[in-house]
Amino acid sequence: MLCESDDFLNSPPKKTVRFGGKVTEVLSNYSQGKTSDFDLLMHQLSDPEIKDAQIINWLHEFRNSITYLTIDYEQLVSILLKLPWINRSKEVVEEYLAFLGNLVSAQTVYLRHCLRMIISHFVPARIIIREGDVDISDSDDEDDGIFSTFNTCHRALQIIARYVPSAPRFLMPILVEKFPYVNKSVRTMECYVHNLLRITVYFPTLRHDILELVFERLLKIDVSASRHEIEDAEEAALQKDGANKSGTEEGLFNMDEDLEENVPVAVNSEIMAHPAADRLDTLMLVVFAYIKNMCYTSGSLDLNKTKDLYKDLLAIFDKLILPTHACCHVQFVMFYLCSFKLGFAEAFLEHLWKKLQNPNNPPIIRQTAATYIGSLLSRAKFIPVLTVKACLDLLVNWLHGYIDNQDAGSRAFCDVSLHGPFYAASQAVFYTLIFRHKQLLEGNLRKGLAYLQNLNFERIVMCQLNPLKICLPSVVNFFAAITRKYQLVFCYTIMERNSRQMIPIVRSSLGGDSTQTCTNPLDSFFPFDPCILKR
């Protein structure tokens, strides 16, 4: 008898005890106004202690009664979609996936509800520990089974799409709606973005829209953390770390000493001191891993796949990244993709060149395109000297043509509002020469000098449009030093004359006229200056 009772205690219940009759009867009675069994059913399904065997039995019955679950039973379906199924046994998961497939095929009215439920599992669950009425801990669940959860979610989406081929069309608005707020934890953001990008693998029609959504959110984080702010935060963390080590904080109140001991020191790890920079760093790493994964097959570059991804990223660059002023890091996705094969870098440069020379584009877009050309040519070590020369030829010939067109006109004077693209292109040429002059001259100095002399920098510098007055002083100073060293053009006379003249800001943002000198009238930035995100 003792043996039998042990067997009974150790074996899971195959048939579960429950009240209220079969689902079909309960639903039928409810439609006739008899609600007691229905209320009992709702109560049993809402039980937080519900067992695996109970869930399986219920789901099996609901699958047999699926035609009854019309919109009148929305409240009941809502409870079914809240069942804690995803981290249960394999049997529960399989039964639930079968139920979802049956539900969306028989009652498409619940398609959005099902998609929302699945997408809600794209982020780690929150673990809240309470003492009385106080939350003493609220953090991400770092359960080892989190990747299994995500795999199940992606299976569920594919099963639904098998039954309802139009499902991906309804998915995109939900992905936008469920995107975590920017103040959510880094881990939450990382998991959600990773899962979004994973959808693009099996729903390729959504790839462009998903990438656009991801980059739109990345840009919002990027512009909230300027290069200057990130560097200041890192410097402050470095100083704080040094101060902690040298024990110079004796004069401070040490009330929070115990708390501070548990805070990871940013400077000794990959964590960024600036919170927005840390988020961006983590998410950019996810995006870079995705790009590499999509473009490479068994360690070799898949040219066709890379071309397709390049087209999507270029369209997003044009729509979101190029018009966003002074973003620091998001644009490096183009830099990274271009590094895979020279053909992509050349295609990107040609695309930017067309933007610059097209007079139908807004001046600010043309100026920014010139900035990208100059920065890419200067910073990308994967771009050979031959390509740099070809681009310099294009830019310089365009500058000379522009000067030719202005010489006879009434607008041949220094004015950034009239000639913005000209000044941006001039600065791109000067900037490129600063970084690449050694490579342009190495090997055969005489040949290299002959090439640079043929570019006729003197005409550009001496023209009435006076680019040295508008370009960034640091760029002008380096350019002047290099061109004097190689006797290409003597800039210092013009620079001294310019320095005696003030460049007034016509209207101050605070109202009223201003006599302050503007040292950056082009509002220049160099998009491919070294990336300062640690990861």
Coordinates of C-alpha atoms in Angstrom, one line a residue:
M1 CA 0.0 0.0 0.0
L2 CA 2.9 2.4 0.9
C3 CA 4.5 1.6 -2.5
E4 CA 1.2 2.4 -4.3
S5 CA 0.7 5.7 -2.4
D6 CA 4.3 6.7 -3.3
D7 CA 3.6 6.0 -7.0
F8 CA 0.5 8.1 -6.7
L9 CA 2.3 11.0 -5.1
N10 CA 5.2 11.0 -7.6
S11 CA 3.1 10.7 -10.8
P12 CA 1.7 13.8 -12.5
P13 CA -2.1 14.0 -12.8
K14 CA -3.1 12.9 -16.3
K15 CA -6.7 13.9 -15.9
T16 CA -7.3 17.1 -14.0
V17 CA -10.1 17.9 -11.6
R18 CA -12.2 20.9 -12.7
F19 CA -15.7 22.2 -12.4
G20 CA -18.2 23.5 -14.9
G21 CA -18.5 21.0 -17.7
K22 CA -17.1 20.9 -21.2
V23 CA -16.2 24.1 -23.1
T24 CA -18.8 23.6 -25.8
E25 CA -21.5 23.2 -23.2
V26 CA -20.3 26.3 -21.2
L27 CA -20.2 28.4 -24.4
S28 CA -23.6 27.2 -25.5
N29 CA -25.1 28.0 -22.0
Y30 CA -23.4 31.4 -22.0
S31 CA -25.1 32.3 -25.3
Q32 CA -28.4 31.4 -23.7
G33 CA -27.7 33.8 -20.7
K34 CA -26.5 31.1 -18.2
T35 CA -23.2 32.7 -17.1
S36 CA -22.3 30.8 -13.9
D37 CA -20.3 28.0 -15.6
F38 CA -18.7 30.6 -17.9
D39 CA -17.5 32.7 -14.9
L40 CA -16.1 29.6 -13.3
L41 CA -14.2 28.8 -16.5
M42 CA -12.8 32.3 -16.7
H43 CA -11.7 32.0 -13.0
Q44 CA -10.0 28.6 -13.5
L45 CA -8.1 29.8 -16.6
S46 CA -6.9 32.9 -14.7
D47 CA -5.5 30.8 -11.8
P48 CA -1.8 31.7 -11.4
E49 CA -1.1 28.2 -10.1
I50 CA -2.6 26.5 -13.2
K51 CA -0.8 23.2 -14.0
D52 CA 0.7 22.0 -17.3
A53 CA -1.8 19.1 -17.6
Q54 CA -4.7 21.5 -17.0
I55 CA -3.5 23.9 -19.7
I56 CA -3.1 21.0 -22.2
N57 CA -6.6 19.7 -21.5
W58 CA -8.2 23.2 -21.8
L59 CA -6.4 24.0 -25.0
H60 CA -7.4 20.6 -26.5
E61 CA -11.0 21.4 -25.8
F62 CA -10.8 24.9 -27.1
R63 CA -9.2 23.6 -30.3
N64 CA -12.3 21.4 -30.8
S65 CA -14.6 24.4 -30.0
I66 CA -12.7 27.0 -32.1
T67 CA -15.7 27.9 -34.3
Y68 CA -17.6 29.0 -31.2
L69 CA -14.9 31.6 -30.2
T70 CA -16.4 34.6 -32.2
I71 CA -15.8 38.2 -31.2
D72 CA -18.6 37.8 -28.6
Y73 CA -16.0 35.8 -26.5
E74 CA -13.2 38.4 -26.8
Q75 CA -12.8 38.5 -23.0
L76 CA -12.4 34.7 -22.9
V77 CA -9.8 34.7 -25.7
S78 CA -8.0 37.5 -24.0
I79 CA -7.5 35.3 -20.9
L80 CA -6.4 32.4 -23.1
L81 CA -3.8 34.7 -24.7
K82 CA -2.5 35.6 -21.2
L83 CA -2.0 31.9 -20.2
P84 CA 1.6 31.4 -18.9
W85 CA 2.5 29.0 -21.8
I86 CA 5.8 30.0 -23.1
N87 CA 8.1 28.7 -20.4
R88 CA 6.2 25.5 -19.8
S89 CA 6.9 22.0 -20.9
K90 CA 7.4 21.1 -24.5
E91 CA 3.9 19.5 -24.6
V92 CA 2.2 22.8 -23.4
V93 CA 4.2 24.8 -25.9
E94 CA 3.3 22.5 -28.8
E95 CA -0.4 22.4 -27.8
Y96 CA -0.5 26.2 -27.5
L97 CA 1.1 26.7 -30.9
A98 CA -1.4 24.4 -32.4
F99 CA -4.2 26.4 -30.7
L100 CA -2.9 29.7 -32.1
G101 CA -2.8 28.3 -35.6
N102 CA -6.4 27.0 -35.3
L103 CA -7.6 30.3 -33.7
V104 CA -6.2 32.7 -36.4
S105 CA -7.3 30.4 -39.3
A106 CA -10.9 30.1 -37.9
Q107 CA -11.3 33.5 -36.3
T108 CA -9.0 36.0 -38.1
V109 CA -10.6 38.7 -36.0
Y110 CA -8.1 37.7 -33.3
L111 CA -5.0 37.9 -35.5
R112 CA -3.8 41.3 -34.1
H113 CA -4.4 40.0 -30.5
C114 CA -2.2 37.0 -31.1
L115 CA 0.5 39.0 -32.8
R116 CA 0.6 41.5 -29.9
M117 CA 0.8 38.6 -27.4
I118 CA 3.8 37.1 -29.2
I119 CA 5.7 40.4 -29.6
S120 CA 5.2 41.2 -25.9
H121 CA 7.6 38.2 -25.3
F122 CA 10.4 39.9 -27.4
V123 CA 11.9 41.4 -24.2
P124 CA 13.0 39.8 -21.0
A125 CA 10.3 39.5 -18.3
R126 CA 10.6 41.8 -15.4
I127 CA 11.4 40.2 -12.0
I128 CA 9.7 42.2 -9.2
I129 CA 10.5 41.3 -5.6
R130 CA 8.2 42.9 -3.1
E131 CA 8.3 43.3 0.6
G132 CA 4.9 44.4 1.9
D133 CA 3.9 47.2 -0.5
V134 CA 7.4 48.1 -1.5
D135 CA 9.2 47.0 -4.7
I136 CA 12.7 46.3 -3.5
S137 CA 13.9 44.9 -6.8
D138 CA 12.8 45.4 -10.4
S139 CA 15.2 44.0 -13.0
D140 CA 15.4 42.0 -16.2
D141 CA 15.0 38.3 -16.0
E142 CA 18.4 36.9 -17.0
D143 CA 17.0 33.3 -17.2
D144 CA 19.1 30.9 -19.3
G145 CA 15.9 29.9 -21.1
I146 CA 15.4 33.4 -22.6
F147 CA 16.7 32.4 -26.0
S148 CA 14.5 29.3 -26.0
T149 CA 11.6 31.8 -25.4
F150 CA 12.6 33.9 -28.3
N151 CA 12.9 30.9 -30.6
T152 CA 9.4 29.8 -29.6
C153 CA 8.1 33.3 -30.4
H154 CA 9.6 33.2 -33.9
R155 CA 8.1 29.8 -34.5
A156 CA 4.7 31.1 -33.4
L157 CA 4.9 34.0 -35.9
Q158 CA 5.8 31.6 -38.7
I159 CA 3.0 29.2 -37.8
I160 CA 0.5 32.1 -37.9
A161 CA 1.8 33.3 -41.2
R162 CA 1.4 29.8 -42.6
Y163 CA -2.3 29.9 -41.7
V164 CA -2.8 33.7 -42.5
P165 CA -0.4 34.7 -45.3
S166 CA -1.3 38.4 -44.9
A167 CA -0.1 38.3 -41.2
P168 CA 3.2 40.1 -41.9
R169 CA 1.2 43.1 -43.2
F170 CA -0.5 43.4 -39.8
L171 CA 2.7 42.9 -37.9
M172 CA 4.6 46.1 -38.7
P173 CA 2.3 48.6 -36.8
I174 CA 2.5 46.3 -33.7
L175 CA 6.3 46.2 -33.9
V176 CA 6.3 50.0 -33.9
E177 CA 3.8 50.2 -31.0
K178 CA 5.7 47.7 -28.9
F179 CA 9.2 49.2 -29.4
P180 CA 10.6 49.9 -25.9
Y181 CA 10.9 53.4 -24.7
V182 CA 14.4 54.9 -24.8
N183 CA 14.6 54.9 -21.0
K184 CA 14.2 51.1 -20.8
S185 CA 17.1 49.0 -19.8
V186 CA 19.9 48.3 -22.3
R187 CA 19.1 44.6 -22.1
T188 CA 15.5 45.2 -23.0
M189 CA 16.4 47.3 -26.0
E190 CA 19.1 44.8 -27.1
C191 CA 16.7 41.9 -27.0
Y192 CA 13.9 43.7 -28.9
V193 CA 16.1 45.0 -31.7
H194 CA 17.7 41.5 -32.0
N195 CA 14.3 39.9 -32.4
L196 CA 13.1 42.6 -34.9
L197 CA 16.2 41.9 -37.1
R198 CA 15.5 38.2 -36.8
I199 CA 12.0 38.6 -38.3
T200 CA 13.6 40.0 -41.4
V201 CA 15.2 36.6 -42.1
Y202 CA 11.9 34.8 -42.5
F203 CA 9.7 37.7 -43.5
P204 CA 11.9 39.4 -46.1
T205 CA 9.1 41.7 -47.3
L206 CA 9.3 43.5 -43.9
R207 CA 13.1 44.0 -44.0
H208 CA 13.1 47.6 -45.2
D209 CA 10.4 48.7 -42.8
I210 CA 12.0 47.0 -39.8
L211 CA 15.4 48.4 -40.6
E212 CA 13.9 51.9 -41.0
L213 CA 12.2 51.5 -37.6
V214 CA 15.5 50.4 -36.0
F215 CA 17.5 53.2 -37.5
E216 CA 14.9 55.8 -36.6
R217 CA 15.2 54.8 -32.9
L218 CA 19.0 54.6 -33.1
L219 CA 19.2 58.1 -34.5
K220 CA 17.0 59.5 -31.6
I221 CA 19.5 58.0 -29.2
D222 CA 22.5 59.2 -31.2
V223 CA 21.5 62.9 -31.4
S224 CA 20.8 62.9 -27.7
A225 CA 24.4 62.1 -27.0
S226 CA 26.9 64.4 -28.7
R227 CA 30.6 63.4 -29.2
H228 CA 31.5 66.2 -26.7
E229 CA 29.1 65.0 -24.0
I230 CA 30.3 61.3 -24.4
E231 CA 33.9 62.3 -24.1
D232 CA 33.2 64.5 -21.1
A233 CA 31.4 61.6 -19.4
E234 CA 34.2 59.2 -20.1
E235 CA 36.7 61.8 -18.8
A236 CA 34.7 62.3 -15.6
A237 CA 34.5 58.5 -15.1
L238 CA 38.2 58.3 -15.5
Q239 CA 38.8 61.0 -13.0
K240 CA 36.4 59.5 -10.5
D241 CA 38.0 56.1 -10.9
G242 CA 41.4 57.7 -10.2
A243 CA 40.1 59.6 -7.2
N244 CA 38.5 56.4 -5.8
K245 CA 41.8 54.6 -6.1
S246 CA 43.9 57.4 -4.5
G247 CA 41.4 57.7 -1.7
T248 CA 41.0 61.4 -2.0
E249 CA 37.4 61.5 -1.1
E250 CA 38.0 61.8 2.6
G251 CA 36.3 65.2 2.8
L252 CA 33.1 64.0 1.2
F253 CA 30.0 62.6 2.9
N254 CA 30.2 58.8 2.4
M255 CA 26.5 58.0 3.0
D256 CA 26.2 56.2 -0.3
E257 CA 29.5 54.4 0.0
D258 CA 28.0 50.9 0.1
L259 CA 25.8 51.6 -2.9
E260 CA 28.7 52.9 -5.0
E261 CA 30.8 49.8 -4.3
N262 CA 28.3 47.7 -6.4
V263 CA 28.2 50.1 -9.4
P264 CA 30.4 48.9 -12.3
V265 CA 33.2 51.4 -13.1
A266 CA 32.7 52.3 -16.7
V267 CA 36.3 53.0 -17.3
N268 CA 37.5 49.5 -16.5
S269 CA 35.0 47.7 -18.7
E270 CA 33.1 48.0 -22.0
I271 CA 30.3 49.9 -20.3
M272 CA 30.1 53.5 -21.5
A273 CA 29.8 56.2 -18.8
H274 CA 27.1 58.1 -20.8
P275 CA 23.8 56.2 -20.5
A276 CA 22.6 57.0 -24.0
A277 CA 26.1 56.2 -25.5
D278 CA 26.0 52.8 -23.7
R279 CA 22.6 52.0 -25.2
L280 CA 23.7 53.1 -28.6
D281 CA 26.9 51.1 -28.3
T282 CA 25.1 47.9 -27.5
L283 CA 22.5 48.3 -30.2
M284 CA 25.0 49.2 -32.9
L285 CA 26.9 46.0 -32.0
V286 CA 23.6 44.1 -32.6
V287 CA 23.1 45.8 -36.0
F288 CA 26.8 45.2 -37.1
A289 CA 26.5 41.5 -36.2
Y290 CA 23.3 41.3 -38.2
I291 CA 24.9 43.0 -41.2
K292 CA 27.9 40.6 -41.1
N293 CA 25.5 37.6 -40.7
M294 CA 23.4 38.7 -43.7
C295 CA 26.4 39.4 -46.0
Y296 CA 28.6 36.4 -45.2
T297 CA 27.9 32.7 -45.9
S298 CA 30.4 30.2 -44.5
G299 CA 33.0 33.0 -44.1
S300 CA 32.7 34.2 -47.7
L301 CA 31.0 37.4 -48.9
D302 CA 27.7 36.7 -50.6
L303 CA 27.6 39.4 -53.2
N304 CA 23.9 39.2 -54.1
K305 CA 22.8 39.3 -50.5
T306 CA 25.1 42.2 -49.7
K307 CA 23.8 44.1 -52.8
D308 CA 20.2 43.7 -51.5
L309 CA 21.1 44.8 -48.0
Y310 CA 23.2 47.7 -49.4
K311 CA 20.1 49.0 -51.4
D312 CA 17.9 48.9 -48.2
L313 CA 20.5 50.6 -46.1
L314 CA 21.2 53.3 -48.8
A315 CA 17.5 54.1 -49.0
I316 CA 17.4 54.5 -45.2
F317 CA 20.6 56.6 -45.3
D318 CA 18.9 59.0 -47.8
K319 CA 15.7 59.2 -45.8
L320 CA 16.9 59.3 -42.2
I321 CA 20.7 59.5 -41.7
L322 CA 21.8 62.1 -44.4
P323 CA 19.2 64.7 -43.3
T324 CA 20.1 64.2 -39.6
H325 CA 22.6 66.9 -38.6
A326 CA 25.6 65.9 -36.5
C327 CA 24.7 62.3 -35.7
C328 CA 27.9 60.8 -34.4
H329 CA 27.7 57.0 -34.9
V330 CA 24.7 55.6 -36.7
Q331 CA 26.2 56.4 -40.1
F332 CA 29.0 53.9 -39.5
V333 CA 26.7 51.2 -40.8
M334 CA 27.5 52.5 -44.3
F335 CA 31.2 52.7 -43.5
Y336 CA 31.1 49.1 -42.2
L337 CA 29.2 47.7 -45.2
C338 CA 31.5 49.6 -47.6
S339 CA 34.5 48.0 -46.0
F340 CA 33.4 44.5 -47.2
K341 CA 34.2 45.2 -50.9
L342 CA 35.6 48.3 -52.7
G343 CA 32.7 48.2 -55.2
F344 CA 30.3 49.2 -52.4
A345 CA 32.5 52.1 -51.2
E346 CA 32.8 53.3 -54.8
A347 CA 29.0 53.0 -55.3
F348 CA 28.4 54.9 -52.1
L349 CA 30.8 57.7 -53.2
E350 CA 29.1 57.9 -56.6
H351 CA 25.7 58.2 -54.9
L352 CA 27.0 61.0 -52.6
W353 CA 28.6 62.7 -55.6
K354 CA 25.3 62.7 -57.5
K355 CA 23.6 64.3 -54.5
L356 CA 26.3 67.0 -54.3
Q357 CA 26.2 68.1 -57.9
N358 CA 22.4 67.9 -58.4
P359 CA 21.2 71.6 -58.1
N360 CA 17.6 70.3 -57.5
N361 CA 18.6 69.0 -54.1
P362 CA 18.3 71.3 -51.1
P363 CA 21.6 73.1 -50.4
I364 CA 21.9 71.5 -46.9
I365 CA 21.7 68.0 -48.4
R366 CA 24.3 68.9 -51.0
Q367 CA 26.6 70.3 -48.3
T368 CA 26.2 67.2 -46.1
A369 CA 26.8 64.9 -49.1
A370 CA 30.1 66.8 -49.6
T371 CA 31.0 66.3 -45.9
Y372 CA 30.4 62.6 -46.2
I373 CA 32.6 62.3 -49.3
G374 CA 35.5 64.2 -47.6
S375 CA 35.2 62.2 -44.4
L376 CA 34.9 58.8 -46.1
L377 CA 37.9 59.5 -48.4
S378 CA 40.0 60.7 -45.4
R379 CA 39.2 58.1 -42.9
A380 CA 38.5 54.8 -44.8
K381 CA 41.8 53.0 -45.0
F382 CA 40.1 50.4 -47.3
I383 CA 39.7 53.1 -50.0
P384 CA 42.9 53.0 -52.2
V385 CA 44.8 56.1 -53.5
L386 CA 43.5 55.4 -57.0
T387 CA 39.9 55.9 -55.9
V388 CA 40.9 59.0 -53.8
K389 CA 42.5 60.6 -56.9
A390 CA 39.4 59.8 -59.0
C391 CA 37.2 61.5 -56.4
L392 CA 39.5 64.5 -56.0
D393 CA 39.5 65.0 -59.8
L394 CA 35.7 65.0 -59.8
L395 CA 35.4 67.5 -56.9
V396 CA 38.2 69.8 -58.1
N397 CA 36.9 70.0 -61.7
W398 CA 33.4 70.7 -60.3
L399 CA 34.9 73.5 -58.1
H400 CA 36.6 75.1 -61.2
G401 CA 33.4 74.8 -63.2
Y402 CA 31.5 76.5 -60.4
I403 CA 34.1 79.4 -60.3
D404 CA 33.8 79.7 -64.1
N405 CA 30.1 80.1 -63.8
Q406 CA 30.3 82.7 -61.0
D407 CA 33.1 84.9 -62.4
A408 CA 30.9 86.8 -64.8
G409 CA 27.9 86.9 -62.5
S410 CA 26.7 89.3 -59.9
R411 CA 26.9 86.7 -57.1
A412 CA 30.7 86.3 -57.2
F413 CA 31.3 87.2 -53.6
C414 CA 31.8 85.3 -50.3
D415 CA 28.3 84.3 -49.0
V416 CA 27.7 80.9 -47.4
S417 CA 23.9 81.1 -48.0
L418 CA 24.5 81.5 -51.8
H419 CA 27.4 79.1 -52.3
G420 CA 27.1 76.5 -49.4
P421 CA 27.7 73.4 -51.6
F422 CA 30.8 75.1 -53.1
Y423 CA 32.3 75.7 -49.7
A424 CA 31.4 72.2 -48.5
A425 CA 33.0 70.7 -51.6
S426 CA 36.1 72.9 -51.0
Q427 CA 36.4 71.8 -47.4
A428 CA 36.0 68.1 -48.5
V429 CA 39.0 68.6 -50.9
F430 CA 41.1 70.3 -48.2
Y431 CA 40.2 67.7 -45.6
T432 CA 41.0 64.8 -47.9
L433 CA 44.4 66.4 -48.8
I434 CA 45.2 66.7 -45.1
F435 CA 44.7 63.0 -44.4
R436 CA 45.9 61.6 -47.8
H437 CA 48.7 63.8 -49.0
K438 CA 51.4 61.4 -47.8
Q439 CA 49.9 58.5 -49.8
L440 CA 49.3 60.8 -52.8
L441 CA 53.0 61.7 -52.8
E442 CA 54.7 58.4 -51.7
G443 CA 56.5 56.2 -54.3
N444 CA 57.2 59.0 -56.8
L445 CA 57.3 62.4 -55.2
R446 CA 57.8 64.3 -58.5
K447 CA 54.8 62.5 -60.1
G448 CA 52.7 63.1 -57.0
L449 CA 53.6 66.8 -56.9
A450 CA 52.8 67.2 -60.6
Y451 CA 49.4 65.6 -59.9
L452 CA 48.6 68.0 -57.0
Q453 CA 49.9 71.0 -59.0
N454 CA 47.5 70.1 -61.9
L455 CA 44.6 70.4 -59.4
N456 CA 45.3 74.1 -59.4
F457 CA 44.5 74.8 -55.7
E458 CA 45.7 78.4 -56.2
R459 CA 42.7 79.3 -58.3
I460 CA 40.3 77.8 -55.8
V461 CA 41.9 79.6 -52.9
M462 CA 42.3 82.9 -54.6
C463 CA 38.9 83.1 -56.2
Q464 CA 36.4 85.8 -55.2
L465 CA 34.2 83.2 -53.3
N466 CA 37.1 83.0 -50.8
P467 CA 36.6 79.4 -49.4
L468 CA 39.3 79.9 -46.8
K469 CA 37.1 82.4 -45.0
I470 CA 34.2 79.9 -44.7
C471 CA 35.9 76.6 -44.1
L472 CA 36.7 75.4 -40.6
P473 CA 39.8 77.2 -39.2
S474 CA 41.4 73.9 -38.1
V475 CA 41.0 72.5 -41.7
V476 CA 42.3 75.8 -43.2
N477 CA 45.4 75.8 -40.9
F478 CA 46.4 72.2 -41.7
F479 CA 45.7 72.7 -45.5
A480 CA 47.8 75.9 -45.5
A481 CA 50.7 74.2 -43.8
I482 CA 50.7 71.3 -46.2
T483 CA 50.4 73.4 -49.3
R484 CA 53.1 75.7 -48.2
K485 CA 55.5 72.8 -47.4
Y486 CA 55.0 71.4 -51.0
Q487 CA 54.8 74.9 -52.6
L488 CA 51.4 74.3 -54.0
V489 CA 49.8 77.5 -52.9
F490 CA 50.5 80.2 -50.3
C491 CA 47.4 80.7 -48.2
Y492 CA 48.6 82.8 -45.4
T493 CA 48.1 86.2 -47.0
I494 CA 44.5 85.5 -47.6
M495 CA 44.1 84.0 -44.1
E496 CA 45.5 87.1 -42.5
R497 CA 43.2 89.3 -44.5
N498 CA 40.2 87.1 -43.6
S499 CA 41.2 87.2 -39.9
R500 CA 40.9 91.0 -39.9
Q501 CA 37.4 90.8 -41.2
M502 CA 34.6 89.7 -38.9
I503 CA 32.0 87.2 -40.1
P504 CA 28.9 88.5 -38.3
I505 CA 26.0 86.2 -37.4
V506 CA 23.1 88.2 -38.8
R507 CA 20.6 87.2 -36.2
S508 CA 21.2 85.6 -32.8
S509 CA 19.0 82.8 -31.6
L510 CA 18.4 84.9 -28.5
G511 CA 17.0 87.7 -30.6
G512 CA 18.7 90.9 -31.8
D513 CA 21.8 91.4 -33.9
S514 CA 25.1 89.9 -32.9
T515 CA 28.6 91.0 -33.6
Q516 CA 30.1 87.7 -32.6
T517 CA 32.6 86.0 -35.0
C518 CA 31.3 82.7 -36.4
T519 CA 34.1 80.1 -36.7
N520 CA 31.9 77.5 -38.3
P521 CA 29.5 79.2 -40.8
L522 CA 29.1 75.9 -42.7
D523 CA 28.0 74.2 -39.4
S524 CA 30.5 71.5 -40.4
F525 CA 30.8 68.0 -38.9
F526 CA 32.9 65.1 -40.1
P527 CA 30.6 62.0 -40.0
F528 CA 33.5 59.4 -40.0
D529 CA 35.7 60.9 -37.4
P530 CA 36.9 58.0 -35.2
C531 CA 34.0 56.1 -33.5
I532 CA 34.2 56.6 -29.7
L533 CA 31.8 53.9 -28.7
K534 CA 33.8 51.2 -26.8
R535 CA 32.2 48.0 -28.0

